[in-house]
PDB file of C-alpha atoms in Angstrom:
ATOM      1  CA  UNK S   1       9.745 -89.142 100.923  1.00 38.00           C
ATOM      2  CA  UNK S   2       6.777 -91.285  99.862  1.00 38.00           C
ATOM      3  CA  UNK S   3       4.338 -92.943 102.229  1.00 40.00           C
ATOM      4  CA  UNK S   4       6.190 -96.239 102.049  1.00 40.00           C
ATOM      5  CA  UNK S   5       9.668 -94.832 102.720  1.00 40.00           C
ATOM      6  CA  UNK S   6      12.636 -93.927 100.592  1.00 46.00           C
ATOM      7  CA  UNK S   7      13.314 -97.430  99.321  1.00 52.00           C
ATOM      8  CA  UNK S   8      10.067 -97.312  97.340  1.00 62.00           C
ATOM      9  CA  UNK S   9      10.693 -93.932  95.728  1.00 86.00           C
ATOM     10  CA  UNK S  10       9.396 -94.419  92.158  1.00 94.00           C
ATOM     11  CA  UNK S  11      12.004 -92.330  90.331  1.00 92.00           C
ATOM     12  CA  UNK S  12      14.848 -93.954  92.253  1.00 93.00           C
ATOM     13  CA  UNK S  13      13.641 -97.410  91.260  1.00 95.00           C
ATOM     14  CA  UNK S  14      13.780 -96.532  87.569  1.00 96.00           C
ATOM     15  CA  UNK S  15      17.059 -94.621  87.787  1.00 95.00           C
ATOM     16  CA  UNK S  16      18.901 -97.257  89.818  1.00 95.00           C
ATOM     17  CA  UNK S  17      17.789-100.248  87.742  1.00 97.00           C
ATOM     18  CA  UNK S  18      20.118-101.491  85.004  1.00 98.00           C
ATOM     19  CA  UNK S  19      17.401-102.037  82.408  1.00 98.00           C
ATOM     20  CA  UNK S  20      19.919-102.975  79.705  1.00 98.00           C
ATOM     21  CA  UNK S  21      20.650-106.144  81.672  1.00 98.00           C
ATOM     22  CA  UNK S  22      16.966-107.086  81.867  1.00 98.00           C
ATOM     23  CA  UNK S  23      14.498-108.490  79.374  1.00 98.00           C
ATOM     24  CA  UNK S  24      10.829-108.104  78.543  1.00 98.00           C
ATOM     25  CA  UNK S  25       8.781-110.040  75.977  1.00 97.00           C
ATOM     26  CA  UNK S  26      10.420-108.147  73.112  1.00 97.00           C
ATOM     27  CA  UNK S  27      14.033-108.618  74.221  1.00 98.00           C
ATOM     28  CA  UNK S  28      16.093-105.978  76.008  1.00 98.00           C
ATOM     29  CA  UNK S  29      14.053-103.859  78.424  1.00 98.00           C
ATOM     30  CA  UNK S  30      16.112-100.775  77.594  1.00 98.00           C
ATOM     31  CA  UNK S  31      15.105 -98.159  76.633  1.00 98.00           C
ATOM     32  CA  UNK S  32      11.428 -98.950  76.149  1.00 98.00           C
ATOM     33  CA  UNK S  33      10.366-100.303  79.533  1.00 98.00           C
ATOM     34  CA  UNK S  34      11.747 -97.461  81.726  1.00 98.00           C
ATOM     35  CA  UNK S  35      10.292 -94.921  79.293  1.00 98.00           C
ATOM     36  CA  UNK S  36       6.869 -96.558  79.418  1.00 98.00           C
ATOM     37  CA  UNK S  37       6.977 -96.692  83.206  1.00 98.00           C
ATOM     38  CA  UNK S  38       7.782 -92.971  83.382  1.00 97.00           C
ATOM     39  CA  UNK S  39       4.869 -92.291  81.007  1.00 97.00           C
ATOM     40  CA  UNK S  40       2.455 -94.078  83.314  1.00 97.00           C
ATOM     41  CA  UNK S  41       2.357 -90.991  85.543  1.00 95.00           C
ATOM     42  CA  UNK S  42       2.515 -88.456  82.697  1.00 95.00           C
ATOM     43  CA  UNK S  43      -1.197 -87.639  82.689  1.00 94.00           C
ATOM     44  CA  UNK S  44      -1.162 -87.836  78.874  1.00 96.00           C
ATOM     45  CA  UNK S  45      -3.933 -90.155  77.663  1.00 95.00           C
ATOM     46  CA  UNK S  46      -2.069 -91.652  74.703  1.00 97.00           C
ATOM     47  CA  UNK S  47       1.146 -92.175  76.681  1.00 97.00           C
ATOM     48  CA  UNK S  48      -0.679 -93.715  79.634  1.00 97.00           C
ATOM     49  CA  UNK S  49      -2.637 -96.036  77.362  1.00 96.00           C
ATOM     50  CA  UNK S  50       0.572 -97.141  75.661  1.00 98.00           C
ATOM     51  CA  UNK S  51       2.165 -97.707  79.059  1.00 98.00           C
ATOM     52  CA  UNK S  52      -0.726 -99.879  80.235  1.00 97.00           C
ATOM     53  CA  UNK S  53      -0.453-101.905  77.040  1.00 97.00           C
ATOM     54  CA  UNK S  54       3.263-102.343  77.707  1.00 98.00           C
ATOM     55  CA  UNK S  55       2.599-103.663  81.198  1.00 98.00           C
ATOM     56  CA  UNK S  56       0.409-106.435  79.820  1.00 97.00           C
ATOM     57  CA  UNK S  57       2.042-107.092  76.455  1.00 97.00           C
ATOM     58  CA  UNK S  58       5.740-106.877  77.353  1.00 98.00           C
ATOM     59  CA  UNK S  59       5.916-107.558  81.096  1.00 98.00           C
ATOM     60  CA  UNK S  60       3.058-110.022  81.644  1.00 97.00           C
ATOM     61  CA  UNK S  61       2.630-111.582  78.225  1.00 92.00           C
ATOM     62  CA  UNK S  62       0.005-114.350  78.435  1.00 91.00           C
ATOM     63  CA  UNK S  63       0.886-114.901  82.063  1.00 89.00           C
ATOM     64  CA  UNK S  64       4.643-115.043  81.464  1.00 95.00           C
ATOM     65  CA  UNK S  65       6.883-112.784  83.541  1.00 97.00           C
ATOM     66  CA  UNK S  66      10.372-111.620  82.628  1.00 97.00           C
ATOM     67  CA  UNK S  67      13.451-110.333  84.420  1.00 98.00           C
ATOM     68  CA  UNK S  68      12.203-106.750  83.892  1.00 98.00           C
ATOM     69  CA  UNK S  69       8.830-107.532  85.460  1.00 98.00           C
ATOM     70  CA  UNK S  70      10.091-107.420  89.064  1.00 98.00           C
ATOM     71  CA  UNK S  71      11.503-103.854  88.998  1.00 98.00           C
ATOM     72  CA  UNK S  72       8.464-102.733  86.988  1.00 98.00           C
ATOM     73  CA  UNK S  73       6.219-104.322  89.628  1.00 98.00           C
ATOM     74  CA  UNK S  74       8.169-102.529  92.333  1.00 97.00           C
ATOM     75  CA  UNK S  75       7.897 -99.213  90.487  1.00 97.00           C
ATOM     76  CA  UNK S  76       4.134 -99.532  89.955  1.00 97.00           C
ATOM     77  CA  UNK S  77       3.600-100.358  93.631  1.00 96.00           C
ATOM     78  CA  UNK S  78       5.757 -97.398  94.604  1.00 96.00           C
ATOM     79  CA  UNK S  79       3.794 -95.117  92.301  1.00 95.00           C
ATOM     80  CA  UNK S  80       0.551 -96.096  94.000  1.00 96.00           C
ATOM     81  CA  UNK S  81       2.008 -95.316  97.400  1.00 93.00           C
ATOM     82  CA  UNK S  82       3.635 -92.024  96.442  1.00 93.00           C
ATOM     83  CA  UNK S  83       1.677 -88.963  97.589  1.00 89.00           C
ATOM     84  CA  UNK S  84       3.058 -86.760  94.829  1.00 88.00           C
ATOM     85  CA  UNK S  85       1.884 -89.221  92.165  1.00 90.00           C
ATOM     86  CA  UNK S  86      -1.731 -89.356  93.332  1.00 87.00           C
ATOM     87  CA  UNK S  87      -2.904 -86.534  91.086  1.00 87.00           C
ATOM     88  CA  UNK S  88      -1.308 -88.119  88.018  1.00 92.00           C
ATOM     89  CA  UNK S  89      -3.102 -91.375  88.791  1.00 94.00           C
ATOM     90  CA  UNK S  90      -6.442 -89.551  88.865  1.00 93.00           C
ATOM     91  CA  UNK S  91      -6.463 -87.850  85.443  1.00 93.00           C
ATOM     92  CA  UNK S  92      -9.450 -85.783  84.349  1.00 90.00           C
ATOM     93  CA  UNK S  93     -10.017 -88.009  81.328  1.00 92.00           C
ATOM     94  CA  UNK S  94     -10.803 -91.022  83.522  1.00 88.00           C
ATOM     95  CA  UNK S  95     -14.429 -89.919  83.586  1.00 81.00           C
ATOM     96  CA  UNK S  96     -16.799 -92.760  84.359  1.00 82.00           C
ATOM     97  CA  UNK S  97     -14.394 -95.402  83.088  1.00 89.00           C
ATOM     98  CA  UNK S  98     -12.596 -97.836  85.345  1.00 95.00           C
ATOM     99  CA  UNK S  99     -10.051 -95.500  86.988  1.00 96.00           C
ATOM    100  CA  UNK S 100      -6.375 -95.598  86.081  1.00 97.00           C
ATOM    101  CA  UNK S 101      -5.370 -96.345  89.674  1.00 97.00           C
ATOM    102  CA  UNK S 102      -7.718 -99.336  89.567  1.00 97.00           C
ATOM    103  CA  UNK S 103      -6.130-100.593  86.350  1.00 97.00           C
ATOM    104  CA  UNK S 104      -2.681-100.368  87.894  1.00 98.00           C
ATOM    105  CA  UNK S 105      -3.850-102.212  91.003  1.00 98.00           C
ATOM    106  CA  UNK S 106      -5.348-104.867  88.734  1.00 98.00           C
ATOM    107  CA  UNK S 107      -2.017-105.349  86.986  1.00 98.00           C
ATOM    108  CA  UNK S 108      -0.291-105.908  90.310  1.00 98.00           C
ATOM    109  CA  UNK S 109      -2.940-108.472  91.221  1.00 98.00           C
ATOM    110  CA  UNK S 110      -2.558-110.247  87.872  1.00 98.00           C
ATOM    111  CA  UNK S 111       1.218-110.444  88.217  1.00 98.00           C
ATOM    112  CA  UNK S 112       0.860-111.740  91.774  1.00 97.00           C
ATOM    113  CA  UNK S 113      -1.505-114.453  90.575  1.00 97.00           C
ATOM    114  CA  UNK S 114       0.832-115.557  87.803  1.00 96.00           C
ATOM    115  CA  UNK S 115       3.801-115.903  90.169  1.00 96.00           C
ATOM    116  CA  UNK S 116       1.800-117.462  92.995  1.00 95.00           C
ATOM    117  CA  UNK S 117       2.882-120.691  94.630  1.00 92.00           C
ATOM    118  CA  UNK S 118      -0.192-122.365  93.160  1.00 92.00           C
ATOM    119  CA  UNK S 119       0.713-121.323  89.629  1.00 92.00           C
ATOM    120  CA  UNK S 120       4.340-122.307  90.175  1.00 92.00           C
ATOM    121  CA  UNK S 121       3.226-125.780  91.208  1.00 90.00           C
ATOM    122  CA  UNK S 122       1.066-126.066  88.085  1.00 91.00           C
ATOM    123  CA  UNK S 123       3.962-125.028  85.858  1.00 91.00           C
ATOM    124  CA  UNK S 124       6.223-127.555  87.547  1.00 90.00           C
ATOM    125  CA  UNK S 125       3.714-130.288  86.806  1.00 88.00           C
ATOM    126  CA  UNK S 126       3.137-129.208  83.208  1.00 89.00           C
ATOM    127  CA  UNK S 127       6.820-128.776  82.437  1.00 87.00           C
ATOM    128  CA  UNK S 128       8.101-131.662  84.554  1.00 85.00           C
ATOM    129  CA  UNK S 129      10.441-129.323  86.445  1.00 86.00           C
ATOM    130  CA  UNK S 130      12.438-130.542  89.414  1.00 85.00           C
ATOM    131  CA  UNK S 131      10.729-129.721  92.735  1.00 82.00           C
ATOM    132  CA  UNK S 132      13.915-127.943  93.809  1.00 82.00           C
ATOM    133  CA  UNK S 133      14.532-125.994  90.607  1.00 83.00           C
ATOM    134  CA  UNK S 134      14.216-122.270  91.439  1.00 85.00           C
ATOM    135  CA  UNK S 135      11.996-119.835  89.568  1.00 94.00           C
ATOM    136  CA  UNK S 136      14.047-116.666  90.201  1.00 95.00           C
ATOM    137  CA  UNK S 137      11.675-114.228  88.485  1.00 96.00           C
ATOM    138  CA  UNK S 138       8.795-115.561  90.595  1.00 96.00           C
ATOM    139  CA  UNK S 139      10.822-115.319  93.786  1.00 95.00           C
ATOM    140  CA  UNK S 140      12.006-111.787  92.973  1.00 96.00           C
ATOM    141  CA  UNK S 141       8.438-110.557  92.543  1.00 98.00           C
ATOM    142  CA  UNK S 142       7.090-112.319  95.611  1.00 97.00           C
ATOM    143  CA  UNK S 143       9.883-110.802  97.712  1.00 96.00           C
ATOM    144  CA  UNK S 144       8.492-107.328  96.919  1.00 97.00           C
ATOM    145  CA  UNK S 145       5.064-107.937  98.495  1.00 97.00           C
ATOM    146  CA  UNK S 146       5.874-106.686 102.021  1.00 96.00           C
ATOM    147  CA  UNK S 147       7.120-103.298 100.803  1.00 94.00           C
ATOM    148  CA  UNK S 148       4.428-103.031  98.118  1.00 96.00           C
ATOM    149  CA  UNK S 149       1.514-103.806 100.438  1.00 97.00           C
ATOM    150  CA  UNK S 150       1.196-100.396 102.187  1.00 95.00           C
ATOM    151  CA  UNK S 151       0.664 -98.580  98.872  1.00 94.00           C
ATOM    152  CA  UNK S 152      -2.062-101.026  97.892  1.00 97.00           C
ATOM    153  CA  UNK S 153      -3.683-100.813 101.322  1.00 97.00           C
ATOM    154  CA  UNK S 154      -3.888 -97.030 101.026  1.00 95.00           C
ATOM    155  CA  UNK S 155      -6.674 -97.555  98.474  1.00 97.00           C
ATOM    156  CA  UNK S 156      -8.927 -99.555 100.793  1.00 97.00           C
ATOM    157  CA  UNK S 157     -10.853 -96.334 101.491  1.00 96.00           C
ATOM    158  CA  UNK S 158     -10.792 -94.951  97.946  1.00 96.00           C
ATOM    159  CA  UNK S 159     -13.843 -92.950  96.873  1.00 94.00           C
ATOM    160  CA  UNK S 160     -14.507 -95.348  93.978  1.00 96.00           C
ATOM    161  CA  UNK S 161     -15.758 -98.781  95.095  1.00 96.00           C
ATOM    162  CA  UNK S 162     -14.244-100.394  91.984  1.00 97.00           C
ATOM    163  CA  UNK S 163     -10.814 -99.197  93.069  1.00 97.00           C
ATOM    164  CA  UNK S 164     -11.396-100.507  96.588  1.00 98.00           C
ATOM    165  CA  UNK S 165     -12.197-103.935  95.166  1.00 98.00           C
ATOM    166  CA  UNK S 166      -9.127-103.851  92.917  1.00 98.00           C
ATOM    167  CA  UNK S 167      -6.967-103.002  95.930  1.00 98.00           C
ATOM    168  CA  UNK S 168      -8.468-105.840  97.948  1.00 98.00           C
ATOM    169  CA  UNK S 169      -7.873-108.346  95.153  1.00 98.00           C
ATOM    170  CA  UNK S 170      -4.215-107.322  94.995  1.00 98.00           C
ATOM    171  CA  UNK S 171      -3.932-107.447  98.782  1.00 98.00           C
ATOM    172  CA  UNK S 172      -5.336-110.969  98.923  1.00 97.00           C
ATOM    173  CA  UNK S 173      -2.732-112.070  96.396  1.00 97.00           C
ATOM    174  CA  UNK S 174       0.052-110.395  98.388  1.00 97.00           C
ATOM    175  CA  UNK S 175      -1.036-112.023 101.641  1.00 95.00           C
ATOM    176  CA  UNK S 176       0.294-115.315 100.343  1.00 92.00           C
ATOM    177  CA  UNK S 177       3.532-113.981 101.839  1.00 94.00           C
ATOM    178  CA  UNK S 178       4.064-115.195 105.429  1.00 93.00           C
ATOM    179  CA  UNK S 179       5.547-111.772 106.202  1.00 95.00           C
ATOM    180  CA  UNK S 180       2.102-110.229 105.666  1.00 95.00           C
ATOM    181  CA  UNK S 181       0.043-112.786 107.582  1.00 93.00           C
ATOM    182  CA  UNK S 182      -0.549-110.301 110.415  1.00 94.00           C
ATOM    183  CA  UNK S 183      -2.728-108.228 108.060  1.00 95.00           C
ATOM    184  CA  UNK S 184      -5.286-110.999 107.548  1.00 94.00           C
ATOM    185  CA  UNK S 185      -7.264-110.014 110.638  1.00 91.00           C
ATOM    186  CA  UNK S 186      -7.873-106.495 109.307  1.00 90.00           C
ATOM    187  CA  UNK S 187      -8.718-107.756 105.841  1.00 94.00           C
ATOM    188  CA  UNK S 188     -11.242-110.304 107.096  1.00 95.00           C
ATOM    189  CA  UNK S 189     -13.937-107.693 107.704  1.00 95.00           C
ATOM    190  CA  UNK S 190     -13.141-105.900 104.439  1.00 96.00           C
ATOM    191  CA  UNK S 191     -13.461-109.114 102.470  1.00 95.00           C
ATOM    192  CA  UNK S 192     -16.724-110.004 104.178  1.00 95.00           C
ATOM    193  CA  UNK S 193     -18.243-106.538 103.795  1.00 95.00           C
ATOM    194  CA  UNK S 194     -16.834-105.503 100.409  1.00 97.00           C
ATOM    195  CA  UNK S 195     -15.360-108.214  98.216  1.00 96.00           C
ATOM    196  CA  UNK S 196     -17.798-110.933  99.281  1.00 96.00           C
ATOM    197  CA  UNK S 197     -20.664-108.545  98.408  1.00 96.00           C
ATOM    198  CA  UNK S 198     -19.242-107.614  95.015  1.00 96.00           C
ATOM    199  CA  UNK S 199     -21.267-107.752  91.794  1.00 96.00           C
ATOM    200  CA  UNK S 200     -18.347-109.718  90.335  1.00 96.00           C
ATOM    201  CA  UNK S 201     -18.673-113.453  90.862  1.00 96.00           C
ATOM    202  CA  UNK S 202     -14.889-113.781  90.626  1.00 96.00           C
ATOM    203  CA  UNK S 203     -14.421-111.328  93.463  1.00 97.00           C
ATOM    204  CA  UNK S 204     -17.001-113.073  95.632  1.00 96.00           C
ATOM    205  CA  UNK S 205     -15.324-116.417  94.973  1.00 95.00           C
ATOM    206  CA  UNK S 206     -11.871-115.044  95.733  1.00 95.00           C
ATOM    207  CA  UNK S 207     -13.126-113.586  99.014  1.00 95.00           C
ATOM    208  CA  UNK S 208     -14.742-116.896  99.956  1.00 94.00           C
ATOM    209  CA  UNK S 209     -11.582-118.861  99.185  1.00 94.00           C
ATOM    210  CA  UNK S 210      -9.346-116.440 101.066  1.00 94.00           C
ATOM    211  CA  UNK S 211     -11.574-116.333 104.134  1.00 94.00           C
ATOM    212  CA  UNK S 212     -11.780-120.115 104.268  1.00 93.00           C
ATOM    213  CA  UNK S 213      -8.029-120.481 103.846  1.00 91.00           C
ATOM    214  CA  UNK S 214      -7.220-117.866 106.479  1.00 90.00           C
ATOM    215  CA  UNK S 215      -9.658-119.396 108.957  1.00 85.00           C
ATOM    216  CA  UNK S 216      -8.040-122.791 108.562  1.00 72.00           C
ATOM    217  CA  UNK S 217      -4.633-121.219 109.137  1.00 61.00           C
ATOM    218  CA  UNK S 218      -5.826-119.390 112.240  1.00 48.00           C
ATOM    219  CA  UNK S 219      -7.312-122.573 113.666  1.00 34.00           C
ATOM    220  CA  UNK S 220      -3.896-124.181 113.354  1.00 32.00           C
ATOM    221  CA  UNK S 221      -1.854-121.241 114.602  1.00 32.00           C
ATOM    222  CA  UNK S 222      -4.081-119.279 116.999  1.00 32.00           C
ATOM    223  CA  UNK S 223      -5.984-120.163 120.192  1.00 31.00           C
ATOM    224  CA  UNK S 224      -9.509-121.394 119.549  1.00 28.00           C
ATOM    225  CA  UNK S 225     -10.706-118.946 122.215  1.00 30.00           C
ATOM    226  CA  UNK S 226     -10.128-116.084 119.773  1.00 30.00           C
ATOM    227  CA  UNK S 227     -11.994-117.136 116.617  1.00 28.00           C
ATOM    228  CA  UNK S 228     -12.702-114.721 113.792  1.00 28.00           C
ATOM    229  CA  UNK S 229     -15.980-114.620 111.826  1.00 28.00           C
ATOM    230  CA  UNK S 230     -16.284-117.320 109.205  1.00 28.00           C
ATOM    231  CA  UNK S 231     -19.387-116.076 107.390  1.00 31.00           C
ATOM    232  CA  UNK S 232     -19.018-116.514 103.660  1.00 30.00           C
ATOM    233  CA  UNK S 233     -16.313-119.155 104.012  1.00 28.00           C
ATOM    234  CA  UNK S 234     -16.169-122.462 102.321  1.00 27.00           C
ATOM    235  CA  UNK S 235     -17.076-121.764  98.707  1.00 25.00           C
ATOM    236  CA  UNK S 236     -14.484-123.224  96.398  1.00 27.00           C
ATOM    237  CA  UNK S 237     -12.778-120.845  93.999  1.00 25.00           C
ATOM    238  CA  UNK S 238     -11.193-121.752  90.716  1.00 30.00           C
ATOM    239  CA  UNK S 239      -8.219-119.402  90.569  1.00 33.00           C
ATOM    240  CA  UNK S 240      -8.020-119.370  86.792  1.00 31.00           C
ATOM    241  CA  UNK S 241     -10.319-116.335  86.883  1.00 38.00           C
ATOM    242  CA  UNK S 242      -7.369-114.131  87.709  1.00 42.00           C
ATOM    243  CA  UNK S 243      -8.196-111.081  85.631  1.00 38.00           C
ATOM    244  CA  UNK S 244     -10.664-110.206  88.300  1.00 34.00           C
ATOM    245  CA  UNK S 245     -10.468-106.637  89.492  1.00 32.00           C
ATOM    246  CA  UNK S 246     -13.102-105.645  86.966  1.00 30.00           C
ATOM    247  CA  UNK S 247     -14.988-107.435  84.228  1.00 29.00           C
ATOM    248  CA  UNK S 248     -13.528-105.312  81.448  1.00 36.00           C
ATOM    249  CA  UNK S 249     -10.170-104.976  79.667  1.00 35.00           C
ATOM    250  CA  UNK S 250      -7.360-103.420  81.697  1.00 38.00           C
ATOM    251  CA  UNK S 251      -6.936-100.417  79.402  1.00 39.00           C
TER     252      UNK S 251
END
């Protein structure tokens, strides 16, 4: 049993998904996508690199998500939270490069940005969609945030500060979900002390935007006698800088 419970068991997610009924950027997700997802935890450099490429090229192609993206997103989140997979996500060939676990966290954050309510509203405006027309692939991915969050949060104390920042970026994206609002209090200090102090301007801006947004929400929903620190709030953030867990390619 993994740290997030049986329903997030990585192998079960792949085995129980009907990939032949799903699509990625190249067409049918079967058999390539489940194979690439399995390879992500293989420890083999060439296979892992190919798998990372598949995540970005076939499942998040230029910001577009597909029907296969949601189960892949769920699998990746499960992998991060699975104790038995930890060693495979810390391969010896990582060296001084941006760690594999950080790259995977970054992919989750990028997907979450592309299916965010803000991005959905932009797409509706650009494409003149009806305000009530559903975006099922977006909704499917956003529904996974509550069960995916614990695996991401388990990296808040990672030994590599770059991984910690990647985890915080993903967490901020996930906390768009009302079901995760209770975690904002804990993340406030982490954003102020870690992400807001980052060498990455995008990370500092994201932290500032999140803190300001959360403070406004708390002022509306919580007693004013229990305020939380607002240091670092108020700086506007242009969310188009989404590829923000590190300032280097994801693979």
